Amino acid sequence: MTSRTEEGSEEKWYHRASLYQIWIRSFADGNGDGIGDLYGVYGKLDYIASLGVDAIWFSPIYPSPNADYGYDISDYRNIHPDYGDLDQFDRVLHRAHELGLKIIMDLVINHTSDEHPWFLESKKGEENPYRDYYIWRKKPNNWNSFFGGSAWEYEGTRDQYYLHLFARKQPDLNMDNPRVREEIKGIIRFWLDRGVDGFRMDVINFISKREGLPDGIPWIPAVNGVMHFKDGPHLREYLSEFRAVCREYGDIVQIGEGPLTSARTARSYIAGEHPVMDMMISFDHMMADCLFTEYLPKPFSLVSMKKAMTRWQMTMADGGWNSLYLENHDHPRIISRYGSESHWKESGKALAVSYLFQKGTPFVYQGQEIGMTNIRFRSIREYLDIASIENFERFFTGQPMHKRLNRIHHSSRDSARTPMQWDGSEYAGFSRTEPWFSVNPNYHAINVAIEEQDPDSILQFYRLCLALRKKSRTLLWGEYREYYPRDDRIFTYTRSLGKNHYLILCSLSRLPSFARIPEEYRGRTARLVLSDQEPLSRFAHLDPAHYEREKLPGVILFRPYEARVYQVRFG
Ligand code: GLC
């Protein structure tokens, strides 16, 4: 089903949709071994549908030695035995489709696991048919990897080095080799033939490296070669090949993860006559409390969060499309970062308002909808994330232990990877046995069961926001505009379509603050359609006509983390 969006580009299902991301190992354990799996997912499909989302994105569920928890794939055409098998996958897919949920797979093709058969062959020697599947050199260049140290590893059997932009166990594929691209197309077909609805394409803007692999900037301690592999020379060409395969299957969504890509470059992949992707995952707005990585923290700046969000909104306004998110498996929990654990409920709701009503396809990460927060371990040995461990061992080693651990606490991806908190029973209802990874001790207070009972919970609030968005053409297609970009406490933006406007105000401050009403809205009659500090039952109708009218003043005194959405009709 396609119709026209307000700008004239074709309306696709994923424009209207919102997505729920599952990091399966910690979602729900169905077979009682302490590890989340597809049996667990099956049992929670009704819950997922009840959120009002339209699709599930699975972080990798393929066989993997788990050096980077699934992002090191050793077999692209199967399911990790910890998670089930292809039959169980088909059952999940079928039931999800019955419930109106599409399924999006993670396609990790910049690299494989070093235990993938292609690599096991490739490393045998230069006579092997797989010799050029990876990037081999007699002499490495000076690039560093994302997870620390050189991006090259010596392989004795070949007497050569292979490139790995990520961990040693994640060798980069040589996408310039047409045979590798044919393999990828085969994998895409394999999953599309099974009936999946799209792909989230991992670090996709890194797959084409500059010819000759020139040295990077020598004095940068981190990812110094980035200008030679980001948005590389053949990226568009390779992506159009993959796109063509997807097009054979209809409206397949392709979501590209694009670390370090600018909004303008991202737009060039999405907009125009020959798009090669449907939306990109940006990192810019996730750096409002850090320098480049969460491991280098600075105080949260609402101004910089807004700036990044607005830049992407404005750049995509004409013919582009955004993915909207605040959490995923690569970032600590958002309440612990941009919100406040001591204003847990209010800040969880205000953060929802800050992004769900922007223009684009919203993503909700497992546990975000109940306001899960960061985990704090006492020893580095309890952390499992490869990036955290590398960071801990490599940087700030002269600092006292508590400071080093504090950095990990604030930055670790493990905080997004603790078991989902379903109820207050042992192991948070995630599993009947001891889970593979520690449950956050706050599960007695933060869990799905409690929030199902509480009519004003964060969970119910997410449901309401997602429903409101989907019901309104203005919130789906209307123009985005930001006001008062330098206000460091309140995020003010509007969405407008013809005479219909939404005014979204949200405080991300722990202090009471004055919310200014933009001039064109002052004195106008408005209806409050959502507030995070009033009983939600007041807004359950989802129909603005139901709510009382009020005249908008010049300023409103907001409580800490207060958020309001007004509907205003002009004319
Ligand atoms: C992406 C994934 C991340 C992984 C990396 C390497 O950024 O989201 O989890 O570590 O790629 O595959």
Coordinates of C-alpha atoms and ligand atoms in Angstrom, one line a residue:
M1 CA 0.0 0.0 0.0
T2 CA 1.6 3.3 -1.0
S3 CA 0.1 6.8 -1.2
R4 CA 1.7 10.2 -1.4
T5 CA 3.3 11.9 1.6
E6 CA 2.8 15.6 2.0
E7 CA 6.0 16.4 0.2
G8 CA 5.1 14.2 -2.7
S9 CA 7.5 11.3 -2.1
E10 CA 6.0 7.9 -1.8
E11 CA 4.5 6.9 1.5
K12 CA 5.9 3.5 2.7
W13 CA 4.9 1.4 5.6
Y14 CA 8.1 2.3 7.5
H15 CA 7.3 6.0 7.5
R16 CA 4.2 5.4 9.6
A17 CA 5.8 2.7 11.7
S18 CA 7.7 2.6 14.9
L19 CA 10.2 -0.1 15.7
Y20 CA 11.1 -2.1 18.8
Q21 CA 14.6 -3.3 19.1
I22 CA 15.4 -6.7 20.6
W23 CA 18.8 -7.6 21.9
I24 CA 17.8 -11.2 22.2
R25 CA 20.3 -12.6 24.7
S26 CA 18.7 -10.4 27.4
F27 CA 15.1 -10.2 26.3
A28 CA 13.3 -13.3 27.5
D29 CA 14.4 -16.8 28.2
G30 CA 11.9 -19.3 27.0
N31 CA 13.7 -22.6 27.4
G32 CA 15.1 -22.1 30.9
D33 CA 18.8 -22.0 30.3
G34 CA 19.4 -18.5 31.5
I35 CA 19.8 -17.0 28.0
G36 CA 17.2 -15.1 26.1
D37 CA 15.9 -16.8 23.0
L38 CA 13.3 -17.0 20.2
Y39 CA 11.0 -19.1 22.5
G40 CA 11.0 -16.2 24.9
V41 CA 10.4 -13.7 22.1
Y42 CA 7.5 -15.8 20.9
G43 CA 5.9 -15.5 24.3
K44 CA 6.3 -11.8 24.4
L45 CA 5.0 -10.9 20.9
D46 CA 1.6 -9.9 22.3
Y47 CA 3.4 -7.5 24.7
I48 CA 5.4 -6.0 21.9
A49 CA 2.3 -5.5 19.8
S50 CA 0.5 -3.9 22.8
L51 CA 3.1 -1.1 22.8
G52 CA 1.7 0.1 19.5
V53 CA 4.9 -0.6 17.5
D54 CA 4.8 -2.0 14.0
A55 CA 8.1 -3.8 13.6
I56 CA 10.8 -5.6 15.5
W57 CA 14.5 -5.1 14.7
F58 CA 16.5 -8.1 15.9
S59 CA 20.1 -7.3 16.8
P60 CA 22.1 -10.3 15.4
I61 CA 20.6 -13.7 16.2
Y62 CA 23.0 -15.7 14.0
P63 CA 25.6 -18.2 15.1
S64 CA 28.5 -16.2 16.6
P65 CA 31.4 -16.9 19.1
N66 CA 30.1 -13.7 20.8
A67 CA 33.3 -11.8 20.9
D68 CA 31.1 -8.8 20.2
Y69 CA 27.8 -10.4 21.1
G70 CA 26.5 -11.4 17.8
Y71 CA 28.1 -8.7 15.7
D72 CA 30.8 -11.3 14.8
I73 CA 28.8 -13.7 12.7
S74 CA 30.1 -17.2 11.9
D75 CA 27.1 -18.3 9.8
Y76 CA 24.7 -15.8 8.1
R77 CA 22.1 -18.4 7.2
N78 CA 21.3 -19.9 10.6
I79 CA 20.2 -19.1 14.1
H80 CA 22.6 -19.2 17.1
P81 CA 21.8 -22.5 19.0
D82 CA 21.4 -20.5 22.2
Y83 CA 18.5 -18.7 20.6
G84 CA 16.7 -21.6 18.8
D85 CA 16.7 -22.7 15.2
L86 CA 15.3 -21.7 11.9
D87 CA 12.0 -23.4 12.6
Q88 CA 11.5 -21.4 15.7
F89 CA 12.5 -18.3 13.8
D90 CA 9.8 -19.1 11.2
R91 CA 7.3 -19.5 14.0
V92 CA 8.2 -16.1 15.5
L93 CA 8.0 -14.5 12.0
H94 CA 4.7 -16.0 11.3
R95 CA 3.1 -15.0 14.6
A96 CA 4.6 -11.6 14.4
H97 CA 3.1 -11.1 11.0
E98 CA -0.3 -12.2 12.3
L99 CA 0.0 -9.5 14.9
G100 CA 0.9 -6.9 12.3
L101 CA 4.5 -6.8 13.3
K102 CA 7.2 -6.8 10.6
I103 CA 10.6 -8.3 11.2
I104 CA 13.9 -6.5 10.5
M105 CA 17.2 -8.4 10.6
D106 CA 20.6 -7.0 11.4
L107 CA 22.9 -7.4 8.4
V108 CA 26.5 -7.2 9.6
I109 CA 28.6 -7.2 6.4
N110 CA 31.5 -4.9 7.1
H111 CA 33.1 -7.9 8.9
T112 CA 32.5 -11.5 9.9
S113 CA 33.8 -13.5 12.8
D114 CA 37.3 -14.9 12.4
E115 CA 35.5 -18.3 12.9
H116 CA 33.4 -17.8 9.8
P117 CA 34.3 -20.6 7.2
W118 CA 35.3 -17.9 4.7
F119 CA 37.9 -16.6 7.0
L120 CA 39.1 -20.0 8.0
E121 CA 39.7 -20.7 4.3
S122 CA 41.1 -17.2 3.5
K123 CA 43.8 -17.4 6.1
K124 CA 45.1 -20.7 4.7
G125 CA 47.1 -19.0 2.0
E126 CA 47.2 -17.1 -1.3
E127 CA 46.2 -20.2 -3.3
N128 CA 42.9 -20.5 -1.5
P129 CA 39.8 -19.5 -3.5
Y130 CA 38.7 -17.4 -0.5
R131 CA 42.1 -15.6 -0.4
D132 CA 40.6 -12.2 -1.4
Y133 CA 37.5 -12.3 0.7
Y134 CA 39.2 -10.2 3.4
I135 CA 41.7 -7.4 3.4
W136 CA 45.3 -8.8 3.6
R137 CA 48.6 -6.9 3.5
K138 CA 52.2 -7.7 3.8
K139 CA 52.7 -4.5 5.8
P140 CA 50.0 -2.9 7.9
N141 CA 49.2 0.8 7.7
N142 CA 48.9 2.9 10.9
W143 CA 45.1 2.5 11.4
N144 CA 43.8 1.9 14.8
S145 CA 40.6 -0.1 15.5
F146 CA 37.5 1.1 17.2
F147 CA 38.0 -1.3 20.1
G148 CA 41.6 0.0 20.7
G149 CA 45.1 -0.9 19.4
S150 CA 46.1 -1.6 15.8
A151 CA 43.5 -2.4 13.2
W152 CA 45.8 -5.2 11.9
E153 CA 46.5 -8.6 13.1
Y154 CA 49.3 -10.9 12.0
E155 CA 48.3 -14.3 10.7
G156 CA 51.1 -16.8 10.6
T157 CA 49.7 -19.3 8.1
R158 CA 49.6 -16.6 5.5
D159 CA 52.5 -14.5 6.8
Q160 CA 50.3 -11.5 6.3
Y161 CA 48.2 -9.1 8.3
Y162 CA 44.4 -8.8 8.1
L163 CA 42.4 -5.6 8.7
H164 CA 39.8 -5.4 11.5
L165 CA 38.2 -2.1 12.1
F166 CA 36.6 -3.6 15.2
A167 CA 37.9 -6.5 17.4
R168 CA 40.7 -8.8 16.3
K169 CA 38.0 -11.5 16.0
Q170 CA 36.1 -9.3 13.4
P171 CA 38.1 -9.3 10.2
D172 CA 36.8 -6.8 7.6
L173 CA 35.4 -8.3 4.4
N174 CA 36.8 -7.1 1.1
M175 CA 33.7 -5.6 -0.5
D176 CA 35.7 -4.7 -3.6
N177 CA 35.7 -8.4 -4.4
P178 CA 32.6 -9.1 -6.6
R179 CA 32.4 -12.6 -5.2
V180 CA 31.9 -11.2 -1.7
R181 CA 29.1 -8.9 -2.9
E182 CA 27.5 -11.9 -4.5
E183 CA 27.7 -13.8 -1.2
I184 CA 26.0 -10.8 0.5
K185 CA 23.2 -10.7 -2.1
G186 CA 22.7 -14.4 -1.5
I187 CA 22.3 -13.8 2.3
I188 CA 19.9 -10.9 1.6
R189 CA 17.8 -13.3 -0.6
F190 CA 18.0 -16.0 2.0
W191 CA 16.2 -13.9 4.6
L192 CA 13.9 -12.2 2.2
D193 CA 12.8 -15.6 0.9
R194 CA 12.0 -16.5 4.5
G195 CA 9.7 -13.5 4.7
V196 CA 11.6 -10.8 6.6
D197 CA 10.7 -7.2 5.9
G198 CA 13.9 -5.4 6.0
F199 CA 17.5 -4.9 7.3
R200 CA 19.4 -2.8 9.7
M201 CA 22.8 -2.5 8.1
D202 CA 25.6 -2.5 10.6
V203 CA 28.3 0.2 10.1
I204 CA 27.3 0.2 6.5
N205 CA 29.2 3.4 5.7
F206 CA 32.5 1.6 6.3
I207 CA 32.3 -1.1 3.7
S208 CA 34.2 0.6 1.0
K209 CA 37.8 1.5 1.8
R210 CA 40.0 3.9 -0.1
E211 CA 42.2 2.3 -2.6
G212 CA 45.7 1.6 -1.3
L213 CA 44.6 2.0 2.3
P214 CA 46.6 5.2 2.9
D215 CA 47.9 5.9 6.4
G216 CA 45.6 7.9 8.8
I217 CA 46.6 10.8 11.0
P218 CA 49.5 9.4 13.1
W219 CA 48.9 11.4 16.3
I220 CA 45.2 10.6 16.8
P221 CA 45.2 7.8 19.4
A222 CA 41.7 6.5 18.4
V223 CA 40.2 5.8 15.0
N224 CA 42.8 7.6 13.0
G225 CA 42.1 6.2 9.5
V226 CA 38.4 7.1 9.5
M227 CA 38.7 9.5 6.5
H228 CA 39.9 6.5 4.4
F229 CA 37.0 4.1 5.1
K230 CA 34.0 6.3 6.0
D231 CA 31.6 6.9 3.1
G232 CA 34.2 5.4 0.8
P233 CA 34.6 5.6 -3.0
H234 CA 32.4 2.7 -4.0
L235 CA 29.8 2.8 -1.2
R236 CA 26.9 4.0 -3.2
E237 CA 27.7 1.6 -6.0
Y238 CA 27.7 -1.4 -3.6
L239 CA 24.6 -0.3 -1.8
S240 CA 22.7 0.0 -5.1
E241 CA 23.5 -3.5 -5.8
F242 CA 22.1 -4.6 -2.5
R243 CA 19.2 -2.3 -3.0
A244 CA 18.3 -3.9 -6.3
V245 CA 18.0 -7.3 -4.6
C246 CA 15.7 -5.8 -1.9
R247 CA 13.6 -4.1 -4.6
E248 CA 12.8 -7.5 -6.2
Y249 CA 10.9 -8.2 -3.0
G250 CA 8.8 -5.0 -2.7
D251 CA 8.9 -2.5 0.1
I252 CA 11.8 -3.8 2.0
V253 CA 13.2 -1.3 4.5
Q254 CA 16.9 -0.7 4.6
I255 CA 18.2 1.2 7.7
G256 CA 21.9 2.1 7.6
E257 CA 23.9 2.5 10.7
G258 CA 26.3 5.4 9.9
P259 CA 28.8 6.2 12.6
L260 CA 30.4 9.6 12.0
T261 CA 28.4 10.3 9.0
S262 CA 27.1 13.9 8.5
A263 CA 23.4 14.6 8.0
R264 CA 24.1 15.8 4.5
T265 CA 26.0 12.7 3.5
A266 CA 23.2 10.6 5.0
R267 CA 20.6 12.5 3.0
S268 CA 22.5 11.7 -0.2
Y269 CA 21.9 8.0 0.4
I270 CA 18.2 8.4 1.2
A271 CA 16.8 11.2 -0.9
G272 CA 16.8 11.8 -4.7
E273 CA 16.1 9.8 -7.7
H274 CA 18.1 6.7 -6.8
P275 CA 18.1 6.2 -3.0
V276 CA 20.3 3.4 -1.7
M277 CA 18.8 3.4 1.8
D278 CA 15.6 4.4 3.5
M279 CA 17.0 6.0 6.7
M280 CA 20.2 6.2 8.6
I281 CA 21.1 5.8 12.3
S282 CA 22.9 9.0 13.3
F283 CA 25.2 9.3 16.3
D284 CA 25.4 13.0 16.6
H285 CA 22.7 13.5 19.2
M286 CA 24.2 10.8 21.3
M287 CA 27.2 13.0 22.0
A288 CA 25.5 15.6 24.1
D289 CA 27.3 14.4 27.2
C290 CA 30.5 13.1 25.9
L291 CA 33.3 13.8 23.4
F292 CA 32.9 11.3 20.6
T293 CA 32.4 8.3 22.9
E294 CA 30.6 8.0 26.2
Y295 CA 33.9 7.0 27.7
L296 CA 35.0 10.6 27.5
P297 CA 32.2 12.3 29.5
K298 CA 31.2 15.9 29.8
P299 CA 28.2 17.5 31.5
F300 CA 25.0 16.9 29.5
S301 CA 24.2 19.8 27.2
L302 CA 20.6 20.1 26.1
V303 CA 21.7 22.7 23.6
S304 CA 24.0 20.4 21.8
M305 CA 21.4 17.5 21.8
K306 CA 18.9 19.9 20.3
K307 CA 21.4 21.2 17.8
A308 CA 22.2 17.7 16.5
M309 CA 18.6 16.7 16.4
T310 CA 17.5 19.8 14.6
R311 CA 20.4 19.6 12.1
W312 CA 19.2 16.1 11.1
Q313 CA 15.5 17.2 11.0
M314 CA 16.3 20.2 8.8
T315 CA 18.6 18.3 6.5
M316 CA 16.1 15.6 5.9
A317 CA 13.1 17.9 5.7
D318 CA 13.1 17.9 1.9
G319 CA 12.9 14.3 0.6
G320 CA 14.9 12.6 3.4
W321 CA 13.7 10.6 6.3
N322 CA 15.0 10.2 9.9
S323 CA 15.3 7.3 12.3
L324 CA 14.6 8.6 15.8
Y325 CA 16.2 7.0 18.9
L326 CA 17.6 7.6 22.3
E327 CA 18.7 4.1 23.2
N328 CA 20.1 1.0 21.6
H329 CA 22.4 -1.8 22.5
D330 CA 25.5 0.4 22.0
H331 CA 24.7 3.1 24.5
P332 CA 24.0 3.3 28.3
R333 CA 20.5 3.9 29.4
I334 CA 19.1 7.3 28.5
I335 CA 17.5 8.2 31.9
S336 CA 20.9 7.7 33.5
R337 CA 22.5 10.0 30.9
Y338 CA 20.2 12.8 29.6
G339 CA 17.6 12.4 32.3
S340 CA 17.9 11.8 36.1
E341 CA 17.6 8.7 38.1
S342 CA 16.3 10.8 41.0
H343 CA 13.5 12.2 38.8
W344 CA 13.2 8.7 37.2
K345 CA 9.5 8.8 36.1
E346 CA 9.3 12.4 35.0
S347 CA 12.6 12.4 33.1
G348 CA 11.8 9.0 31.5
K349 CA 8.6 10.5 30.1
A350 CA 10.1 13.9 29.2
L351 CA 12.8 12.1 27.2
A352 CA 10.1 10.2 25.3
V353 CA 8.4 13.4 24.4
S354 CA 11.8 14.9 23.3
Y355 CA 12.1 12.5 20.4
L356 CA 8.9 10.6 19.6
F357 CA 7.2 13.6 18.0
Q358 CA 10.0 14.5 15.7
K359 CA 9.6 13.7 12.1
G360 CA 10.8 10.2 11.3
T361 CA 10.5 6.6 12.4
P362 CA 10.9 6.1 16.1
F363 CA 12.8 3.3 17.6
V364 CA 12.3 2.0 21.2
Y365 CA 14.9 -0.3 22.7
Q366 CA 14.0 -3.1 25.0
G367 CA 13.6 -1.8 28.5
Q368 CA 13.6 1.8 27.5
E369 CA 9.8 1.7 27.6
I370 CA 9.8 0.9 31.3
G371 CA 12.7 3.3 32.1
M372 CA 15.5 0.8 32.8
T373 CA 18.7 2.5 34.1
N374 CA 22.4 1.8 34.1
I375 CA 23.9 -1.1 36.0
R376 CA 26.8 -0.4 38.4
F377 CA 29.3 -3.2 39.1
R378 CA 32.0 -3.1 41.8
S379 CA 34.7 -4.7 39.7
I380 CA 35.7 -4.5 36.0
R381 CA 35.6 -8.3 36.0
E382 CA 31.8 -8.2 36.1
Y383 CA 31.6 -6.2 32.8
L384 CA 31.4 -8.2 29.6
D385 CA 31.3 -5.6 26.8
I386 CA 34.5 -5.8 24.8
A387 CA 34.6 -2.0 24.3
S388 CA 34.3 -1.3 28.0
I389 CA 37.1 -3.8 28.9
E390 CA 39.4 -2.4 26.2
N391 CA 38.8 1.2 27.3
F392 CA 39.4 0.3 31.0
E393 CA 42.7 -1.4 30.2
R394 CA 44.0 1.1 27.8
F395 CA 43.1 4.6 29.0
F396 CA 43.3 6.6 32.2
T397 CA 45.3 3.7 33.8
G398 CA 47.0 6.2 36.2
Q399 CA 43.7 7.3 37.8
P400 CA 42.4 5.8 41.0
M401 CA 40.3 2.7 40.6
H402 CA 37.0 4.3 41.7
K403 CA 37.4 6.9 39.0
R404 CA 38.2 4.4 36.3
L405 CA 35.2 2.3 37.3
N406 CA 33.0 5.4 37.3
R407 CA 33.9 6.0 33.7
I408 CA 32.9 2.5 32.9
H409 CA 29.6 2.9 34.8
H410 CA 28.7 5.9 32.8
S411 CA 29.8 4.6 29.4
S412 CA 29.4 0.8 29.3
R413 CA 27.2 -0.8 26.7
D414 CA 26.5 -3.5 29.3
S415 CA 23.9 -1.2 30.9
A416 CA 21.7 -1.7 27.9
R417 CA 22.4 -5.5 28.0
T418 CA 21.2 -6.5 31.4
P419 CA 18.2 -8.9 31.4
M420 CA 14.8 -7.3 30.7
Q421 CA 12.9 -6.6 33.9
W422 CA 9.5 -8.3 33.4
D423 CA 8.4 -8.6 37.0
G424 CA 9.5 -8.6 40.7
S425 CA 10.1 -12.3 41.0
E426 CA 13.5 -13.9 41.1
Y427 CA 15.7 -12.9 38.1
A428 CA 13.1 -10.3 37.2
G429 CA 10.9 -12.9 35.5
F430 CA 13.6 -13.0 32.7
S431 CA 14.4 -16.6 33.4
R432 CA 13.7 -19.4 35.8
T433 CA 17.4 -20.1 36.3
E434 CA 20.3 -17.8 37.0
P435 CA 20.7 -15.6 33.9
W436 CA 23.8 -15.4 31.8
F437 CA 24.3 -11.7 33.0
S438 CA 23.4 -9.9 36.1
V439 CA 20.0 -8.5 36.6
N440 CA 19.9 -4.8 37.6
P441 CA 19.1 -4.9 41.3
N442 CA 16.4 -2.2 40.8
Y443 CA 14.1 -4.7 39.1
H444 CA 11.8 -4.7 42.2
A445 CA 10.8 -1.2 41.4
I446 CA 11.3 -1.0 37.7
N447 CA 9.5 -3.8 35.8
V448 CA 6.8 -4.5 33.3
A449 CA 4.3 -6.0 35.7
I450 CA 4.3 -3.0 38.0
E451 CA 4.0 -0.6 35.2
E452 CA 1.1 -2.5 33.6
Q453 CA -0.7 -1.9 36.9
D454 CA 0.2 1.8 37.2
P455 CA -2.0 3.9 34.9
D456 CA 0.6 6.6 35.0
S457 CA 3.8 4.6 34.4
I458 CA 6.5 5.2 31.8
L459 CA 5.2 2.2 30.0
Q460 CA 1.7 3.5 29.6
F461 CA 3.2 6.9 28.6
Y462 CA 5.1 5.3 25.7
R463 CA 2.0 3.6 24.6
L464 CA 0.1 6.8 24.5
C465 CA 2.8 8.8 22.7
L466 CA 3.2 6.1 20.0
A467 CA -0.6 6.0 19.5
L468 CA -0.9 9.8 19.4
R469 CA 1.9 10.0 16.8
K470 CA 0.3 7.4 14.6
K471 CA -3.1 8.9 14.7
S472 CA -2.1 12.3 13.6
R473 CA -1.1 13.2 10.0
T474 CA 0.6 16.3 11.4
L475 CA 2.8 14.4 13.7
L476 CA 3.6 12.0 10.9
W477 CA 4.2 14.4 8.0
G478 CA 4.1 17.9 9.4
E479 CA 7.0 20.3 9.1
Y480 CA 9.5 20.4 12.1
R481 CA 10.6 23.6 13.6
E482 CA 12.7 24.3 16.7
Y483 CA 12.4 27.4 18.9
Y484 CA 14.9 28.9 21.4
P485 CA 17.8 26.6 20.4
R486 CA 20.0 28.2 23.1
D487 CA 17.6 27.5 26.0
D488 CA 19.6 25.0 28.1
R489 CA 16.6 23.7 30.0
I490 CA 13.6 23.4 27.6
F491 CA 13.3 21.8 24.2
T492 CA 10.6 23.5 22.2
Y493 CA 9.6 22.3 18.8
T494 CA 6.5 22.3 16.6
R495 CA 5.1 20.1 13.9
S496 CA 2.8 21.7 11.4
L497 CA 0.7 20.7 8.5
G498 CA -1.7 23.3 7.0
K499 CA -3.6 24.9 9.8
N500 CA -2.9 22.1 12.3
H501 CA 0.0 22.5 14.6
Y502 CA 1.5 20.7 17.6
L503 CA 3.6 22.6 20.1
I504 CA 5.9 20.3 22.0
L505 CA 7.6 21.7 25.1
C506 CA 9.8 19.6 27.3
S507 CA 12.0 20.4 30.2
L508 CA 15.2 18.3 30.6
S509 CA 16.2 20.2 33.8
R510 CA 16.0 19.1 37.4
L511 CA 15.0 22.7 38.3
P512 CA 11.7 24.5 37.8
S513 CA 12.1 26.5 34.6
F514 CA 10.1 28.9 32.5
A515 CA 9.0 27.5 29.2
R516 CA 8.6 30.3 26.6
I517 CA 5.7 30.0 24.2
P518 CA 6.8 30.9 20.6
E519 CA 5.3 34.3 19.5
E520 CA 3.1 32.9 16.8
Y521 CA 1.4 30.6 19.4
R522 CA 0.9 33.1 22.2
G523 CA -2.7 34.0 22.8
R524 CA -4.0 31.2 20.6
T525 CA -6.5 28.7 21.7
A526 CA -4.8 25.3 22.3
R527 CA -5.7 21.9 23.7
L528 CA -3.4 20.1 25.9
V529 CA -3.2 16.6 24.4
L530 CA -0.4 15.2 26.6
S531 CA 1.4 16.0 29.8
D532 CA 3.8 13.9 31.7
Q533 CA 2.7 15.3 35.1
E534 CA -1.0 14.7 35.0
P535 CA -3.0 11.5 35.2
L536 CA -2.7 9.8 31.8
S537 CA -6.4 8.9 31.9
R538 CA -7.0 12.5 31.0
F539 CA -5.4 12.0 27.6
A540 CA -6.6 8.5 26.8
H541 CA -9.1 9.6 24.1
L542 CA -6.3 10.5 21.6
D543 CA -8.8 13.0 20.1
P544 CA -7.9 16.6 20.6
A545 CA -11.6 17.6 20.2
H546 CA -12.2 15.9 23.5
Y547 CA -10.0 18.2 25.5
E548 CA -10.7 21.6 27.0
R549 CA -9.4 24.7 25.3
E550 CA -7.1 27.1 26.9
K551 CA -5.4 30.3 25.8
L552 CA -1.6 30.0 25.5
P553 CA 0.2 32.5 27.7
G554 CA 3.7 34.0 27.0
V555 CA 5.5 31.7 29.5
I556 CA 4.6 28.7 31.6
L557 CA 6.4 27.7 34.7
F558 CA 7.4 24.1 34.2
R559 CA 8.2 21.6 37.0
P560 CA 11.4 19.6 36.7
Y561 CA 11.2 17.4 33.6
E562 CA 7.7 18.6 32.8
A563 CA 6.6 17.9 29.2
R564 CA 3.5 19.1 27.4
V565 CA 2.1 18.6 23.9
Y566 CA -0.5 21.1 22.7
Q567 CA -2.6 21.0 19.6
V568 CA -3.2 24.4 18.1
R569 CA -5.4 25.2 15.0
F570 CA -4.5 28.3 13.1
G571 CA -6.9 30.4 11.1
Ligands
GLC1 C1 27.8 -1.5 15.3 C2 27.0 -2.3 16.3 C3 27.9 -2.6 17.5 C4 29.1 -3.4 17.1 C5 29.8 -2.7 15.9 C6 30.7 -3.7 15.2 O1 28.2 -0.3 15.7 O2 25.9 -1.7 16.6 O3 27.2 -3.2 18.5 O4 30.0 -3.5 18.1 O5 28.9 -2.3 14.9 O6 30.0 -4.6 14.5

